[in-house]
Coordinates of C-alpha atoms in Angstrom, one line a residue:
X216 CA 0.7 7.1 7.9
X217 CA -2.4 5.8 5.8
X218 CA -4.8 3.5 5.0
X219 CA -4.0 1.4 1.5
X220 CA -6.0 -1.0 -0.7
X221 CA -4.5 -3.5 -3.4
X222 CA -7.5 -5.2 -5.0
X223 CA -6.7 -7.8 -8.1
X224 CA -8.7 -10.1 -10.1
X225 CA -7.5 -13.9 -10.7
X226 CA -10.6 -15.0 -12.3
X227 CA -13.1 -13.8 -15.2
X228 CA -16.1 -15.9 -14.0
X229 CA -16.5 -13.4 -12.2
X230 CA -17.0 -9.7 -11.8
X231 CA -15.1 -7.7 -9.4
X232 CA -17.1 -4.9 -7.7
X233 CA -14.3 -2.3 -8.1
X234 CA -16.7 0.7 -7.6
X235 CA -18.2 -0.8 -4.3
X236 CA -14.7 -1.2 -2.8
X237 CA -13.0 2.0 -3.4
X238 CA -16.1 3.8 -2.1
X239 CA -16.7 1.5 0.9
X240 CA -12.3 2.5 0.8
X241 CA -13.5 5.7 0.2
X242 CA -15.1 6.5 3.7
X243 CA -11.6 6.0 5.8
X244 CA -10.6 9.6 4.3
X245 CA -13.2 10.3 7.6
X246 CA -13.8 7.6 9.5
X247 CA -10.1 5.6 9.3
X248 CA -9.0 4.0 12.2
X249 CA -6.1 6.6 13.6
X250 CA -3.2 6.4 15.9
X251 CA -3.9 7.8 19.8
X252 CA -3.1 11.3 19.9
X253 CA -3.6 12.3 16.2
X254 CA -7.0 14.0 14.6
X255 CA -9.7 12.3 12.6
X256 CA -9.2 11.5 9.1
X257 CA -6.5 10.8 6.5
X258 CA -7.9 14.1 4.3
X259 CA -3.5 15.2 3.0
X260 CA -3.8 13.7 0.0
X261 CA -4.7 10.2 -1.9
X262 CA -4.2 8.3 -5.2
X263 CA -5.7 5.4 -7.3
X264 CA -3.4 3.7 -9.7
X265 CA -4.0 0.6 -12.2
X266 CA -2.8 -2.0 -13.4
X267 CA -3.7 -4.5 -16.3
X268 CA -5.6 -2.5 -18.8
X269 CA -5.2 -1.1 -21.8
X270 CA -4.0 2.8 -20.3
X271 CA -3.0 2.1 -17.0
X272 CA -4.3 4.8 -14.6
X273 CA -2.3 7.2 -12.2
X274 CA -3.4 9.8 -10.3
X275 CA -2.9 11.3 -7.6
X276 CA -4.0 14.2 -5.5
X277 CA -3.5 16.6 -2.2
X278 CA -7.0 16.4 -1.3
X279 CA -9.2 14.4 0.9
X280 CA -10.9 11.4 -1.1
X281 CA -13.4 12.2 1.3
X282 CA -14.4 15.3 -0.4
X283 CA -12.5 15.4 -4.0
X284 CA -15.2 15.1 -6.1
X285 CA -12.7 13.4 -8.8
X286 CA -12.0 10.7 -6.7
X287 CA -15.9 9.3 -7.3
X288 CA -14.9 10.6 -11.3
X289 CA -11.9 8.5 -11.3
X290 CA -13.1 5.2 -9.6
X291 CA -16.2 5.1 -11.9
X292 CA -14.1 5.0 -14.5
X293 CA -12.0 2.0 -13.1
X294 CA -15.1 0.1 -12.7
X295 CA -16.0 0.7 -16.7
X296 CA -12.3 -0.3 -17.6
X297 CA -12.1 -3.3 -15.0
X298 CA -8.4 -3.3 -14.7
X299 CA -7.0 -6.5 -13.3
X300 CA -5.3 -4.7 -10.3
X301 CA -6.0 -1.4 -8.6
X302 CA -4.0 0.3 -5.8
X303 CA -5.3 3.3 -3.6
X304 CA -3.8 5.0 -1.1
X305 CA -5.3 7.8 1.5
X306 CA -2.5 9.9 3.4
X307 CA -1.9 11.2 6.7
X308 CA 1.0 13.4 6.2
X309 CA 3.5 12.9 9.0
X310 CA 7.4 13.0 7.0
X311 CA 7.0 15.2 4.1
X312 CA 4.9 17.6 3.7
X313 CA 1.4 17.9 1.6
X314 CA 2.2 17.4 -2.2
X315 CA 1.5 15.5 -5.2
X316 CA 4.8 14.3 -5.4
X317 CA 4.4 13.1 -1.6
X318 CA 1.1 11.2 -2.5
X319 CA 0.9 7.5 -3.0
X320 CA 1.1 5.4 -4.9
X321 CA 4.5 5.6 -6.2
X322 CA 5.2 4.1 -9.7
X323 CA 8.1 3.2 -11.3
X324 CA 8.4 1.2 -14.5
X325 CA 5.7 -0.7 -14.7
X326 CA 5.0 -1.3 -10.5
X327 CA 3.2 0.4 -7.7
X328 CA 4.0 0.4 -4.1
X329 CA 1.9 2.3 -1.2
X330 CA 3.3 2.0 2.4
X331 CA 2.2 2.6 5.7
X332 CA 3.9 3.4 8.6
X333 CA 6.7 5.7 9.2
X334 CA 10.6 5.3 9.3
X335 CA 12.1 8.1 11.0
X336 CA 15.6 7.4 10.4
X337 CA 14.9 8.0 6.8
X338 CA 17.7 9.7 5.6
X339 CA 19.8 6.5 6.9
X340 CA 17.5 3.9 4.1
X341 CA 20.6 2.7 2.0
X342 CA 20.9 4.2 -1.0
X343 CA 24.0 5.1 -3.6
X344 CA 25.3 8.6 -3.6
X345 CA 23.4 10.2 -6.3
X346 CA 20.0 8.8 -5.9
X347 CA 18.7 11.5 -3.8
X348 CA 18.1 13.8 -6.7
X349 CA 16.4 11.4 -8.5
X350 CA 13.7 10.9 -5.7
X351 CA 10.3 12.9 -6.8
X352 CA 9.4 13.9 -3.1
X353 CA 11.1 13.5 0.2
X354 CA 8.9 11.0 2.0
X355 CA 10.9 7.6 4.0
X356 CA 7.8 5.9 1.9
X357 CA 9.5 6.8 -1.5
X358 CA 13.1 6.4 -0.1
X359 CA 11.9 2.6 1.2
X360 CA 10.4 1.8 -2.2
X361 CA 13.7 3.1 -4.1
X362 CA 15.8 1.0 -2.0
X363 CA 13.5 -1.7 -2.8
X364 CA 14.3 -1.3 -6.3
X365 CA 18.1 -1.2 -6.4
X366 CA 18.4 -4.3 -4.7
X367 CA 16.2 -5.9 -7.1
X368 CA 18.2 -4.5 -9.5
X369 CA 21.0 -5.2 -8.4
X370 CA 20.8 -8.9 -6.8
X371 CA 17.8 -10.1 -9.6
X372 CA 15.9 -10.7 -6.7
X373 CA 12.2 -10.9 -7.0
X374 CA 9.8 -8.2 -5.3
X375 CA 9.3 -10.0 -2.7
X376 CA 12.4 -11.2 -1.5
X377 CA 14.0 -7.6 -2.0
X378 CA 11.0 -6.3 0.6
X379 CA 12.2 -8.9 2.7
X380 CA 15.9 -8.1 2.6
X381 CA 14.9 -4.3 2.5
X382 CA 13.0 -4.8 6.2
X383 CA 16.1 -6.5 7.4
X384 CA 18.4 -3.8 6.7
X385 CA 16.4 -1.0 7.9
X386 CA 16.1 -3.6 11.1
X387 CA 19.5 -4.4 11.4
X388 CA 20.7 -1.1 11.3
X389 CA 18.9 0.0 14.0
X390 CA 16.8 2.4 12.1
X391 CA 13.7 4.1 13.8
X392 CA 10.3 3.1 12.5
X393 CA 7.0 2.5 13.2
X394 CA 6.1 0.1 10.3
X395 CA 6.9 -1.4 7.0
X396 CA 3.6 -2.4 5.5
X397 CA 3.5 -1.9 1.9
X398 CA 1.8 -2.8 -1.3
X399 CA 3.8 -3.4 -4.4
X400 CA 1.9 -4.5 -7.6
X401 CA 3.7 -5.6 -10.8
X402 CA 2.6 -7.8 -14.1
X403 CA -0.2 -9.6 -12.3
X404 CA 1.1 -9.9 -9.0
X405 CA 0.0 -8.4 -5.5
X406 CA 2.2 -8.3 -2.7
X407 CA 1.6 -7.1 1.0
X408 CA 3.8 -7.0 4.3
X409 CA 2.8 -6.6 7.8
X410 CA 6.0 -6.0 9.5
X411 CA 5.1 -4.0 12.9
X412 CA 8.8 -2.9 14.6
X413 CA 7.3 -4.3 18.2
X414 CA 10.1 -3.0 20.0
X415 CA 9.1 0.5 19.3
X416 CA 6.8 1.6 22.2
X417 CA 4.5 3.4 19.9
X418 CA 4.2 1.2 17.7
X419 CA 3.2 -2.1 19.7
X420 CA 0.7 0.0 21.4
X421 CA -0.8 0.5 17.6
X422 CA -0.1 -3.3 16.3
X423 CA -3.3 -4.3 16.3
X424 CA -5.2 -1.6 15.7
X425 CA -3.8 0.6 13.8
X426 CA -0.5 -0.6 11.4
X427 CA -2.6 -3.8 10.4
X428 CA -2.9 -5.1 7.3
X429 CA -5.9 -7.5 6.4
X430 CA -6.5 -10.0 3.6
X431 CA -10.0 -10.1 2.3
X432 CA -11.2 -13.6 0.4
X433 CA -14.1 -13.1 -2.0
X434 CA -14.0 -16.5 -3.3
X435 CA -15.2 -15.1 -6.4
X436 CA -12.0 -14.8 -8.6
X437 CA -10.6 -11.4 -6.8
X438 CA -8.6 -10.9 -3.1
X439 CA -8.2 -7.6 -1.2
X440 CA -5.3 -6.6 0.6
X441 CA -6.6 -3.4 2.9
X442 CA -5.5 -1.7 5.7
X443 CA -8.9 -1.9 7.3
X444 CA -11.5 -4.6 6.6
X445 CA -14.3 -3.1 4.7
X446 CA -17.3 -5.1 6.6
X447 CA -19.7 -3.5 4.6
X448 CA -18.6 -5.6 1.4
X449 CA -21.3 -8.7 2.0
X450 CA -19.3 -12.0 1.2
X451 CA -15.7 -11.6 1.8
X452 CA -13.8 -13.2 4.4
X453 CA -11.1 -11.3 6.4
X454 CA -8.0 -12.3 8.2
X455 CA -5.7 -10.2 9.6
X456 CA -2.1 -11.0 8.5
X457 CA -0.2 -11.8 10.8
X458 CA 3.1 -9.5 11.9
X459 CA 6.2 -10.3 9.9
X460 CA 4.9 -11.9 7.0
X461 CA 4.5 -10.9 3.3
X462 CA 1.5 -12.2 1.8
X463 CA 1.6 -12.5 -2.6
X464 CA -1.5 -13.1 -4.9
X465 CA -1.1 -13.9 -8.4
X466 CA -3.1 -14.3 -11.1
X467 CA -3.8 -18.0 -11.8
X468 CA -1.5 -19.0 -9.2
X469 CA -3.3 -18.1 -5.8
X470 CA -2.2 -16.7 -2.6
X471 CA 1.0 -17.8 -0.7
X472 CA 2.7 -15.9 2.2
X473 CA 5.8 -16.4 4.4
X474 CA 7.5 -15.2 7.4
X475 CA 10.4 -12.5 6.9

């Protein structure tokens, strides 16, 4: 469980207030909207990675952005750098425990990827006998994004039909989960699902308050994709995304989206 941001820029006439985002981003480490039941905050753990820049920027870390005093280090350095896309992520451990390694976002030759929501049949994500090993941590968020990957891999499909085929085998399997909302980021492209599993009585309750995913329209030459929309930001428009459908911005191309 978290609360993700993908911010990219598709225009230089403008600048993009990256420092105003990720600490307006910053203050869901407290104040995130949470699932019923669970404690405040998303304080196990959070990570900014970049892309489109010179040295792309990963880091990651077990404590709360809230209080990490090199999570306001890091971002003011993003904002000097201006990378063309930026993901951060903010974790509420629930499958794997509190580690680096567990902390998103995940990267992988070249791309990024940050999910939300939690697939609890995780150790049933298809995957060929010895990728296990390979795997970093032992979260259903990394599992879900190396699946991802070998079915790029090994149909050529694009990133965002392999998400798509991905959420159909995990639902046509009848595996357990929550949600499928991800990021993945990748040579100037941002791409975000909203796939709620609304026959899971926990998570219908939450589909519209909790495992959302919103798009926010500057109309200034940069998009947001965020869990949460960040009112305080003066001039963007949000729009919740609707469920089953993965959204894509690219740089000079614009935003498209379709239904799974």
């Amino acid at each position: 469980m978290c609360r993700q941001i993908g911010i990219i820029t598709t225009s230089e006439e403008h600048k993009t207030p990256l420092r105003e985002i990720l600490l307006a981003f910053k203050k869901l480490a407290a104040n995130g909207c949470i699932p019923k039941g669970f404690p405040p905050g998303h304080g196990d753990g959070w990570g900014v990675a970049t892309l489109g820049e010179a040295n792309p920027r990963w880091h990651r870390s077990v404590q709360s952005a809230a209080t990490d005093p090199s999570y306001l280090t890091l971002i003011e350095e993003v904002a000097i750098t201006k990378p063309k896309i930026v993901l951060a992520h903010l974790r509420k451990a629930f499958i794997g425990e509190v580690a680096t390694e567990n902390c998103q976002p995940f990267k992988f030759d070249g791309a990024l990827f940050a999910h939300n929501g939690s697939i609890i049949d995780h150790t049933r994500i298809p995957l060929p006998e010895g990728t296990w090993p390979q795997l970093a941590g032992n979260t259903d968020s990394e599992k879900l994004f190396a699946h991802i990957r070998l079915l790029q891999a090994g149909h050529k499909l694009t990133p965002a039909k392999a998400l798509r085929v991905a959420a159909l085998n995990i639902a046509g399997d009848g595996l357990r989960y929550t949600a499928l909302n991800t990021l993945i980021a990748k040579d100037g492209l941002l791409l975000g699902s909203r796939i709620v599993n609304t026959r899971s009585l926990e998570a219908e309750q939450e589909c519209h308050r909790y495992y959302t995913l919103y798009h926010g329209d500057s109309g200034k030459g940069f998009h947001i994709l965020c869990s949460e929309p960040l009112r305080e930001m003066q001039g963007i428009e949000w729009r919740l995304i609707p469920n089953g459908t993965i959204i894509q911005v690219q740089e000079k191309v614009g935003v498209s989206e379709f239904k799974i």
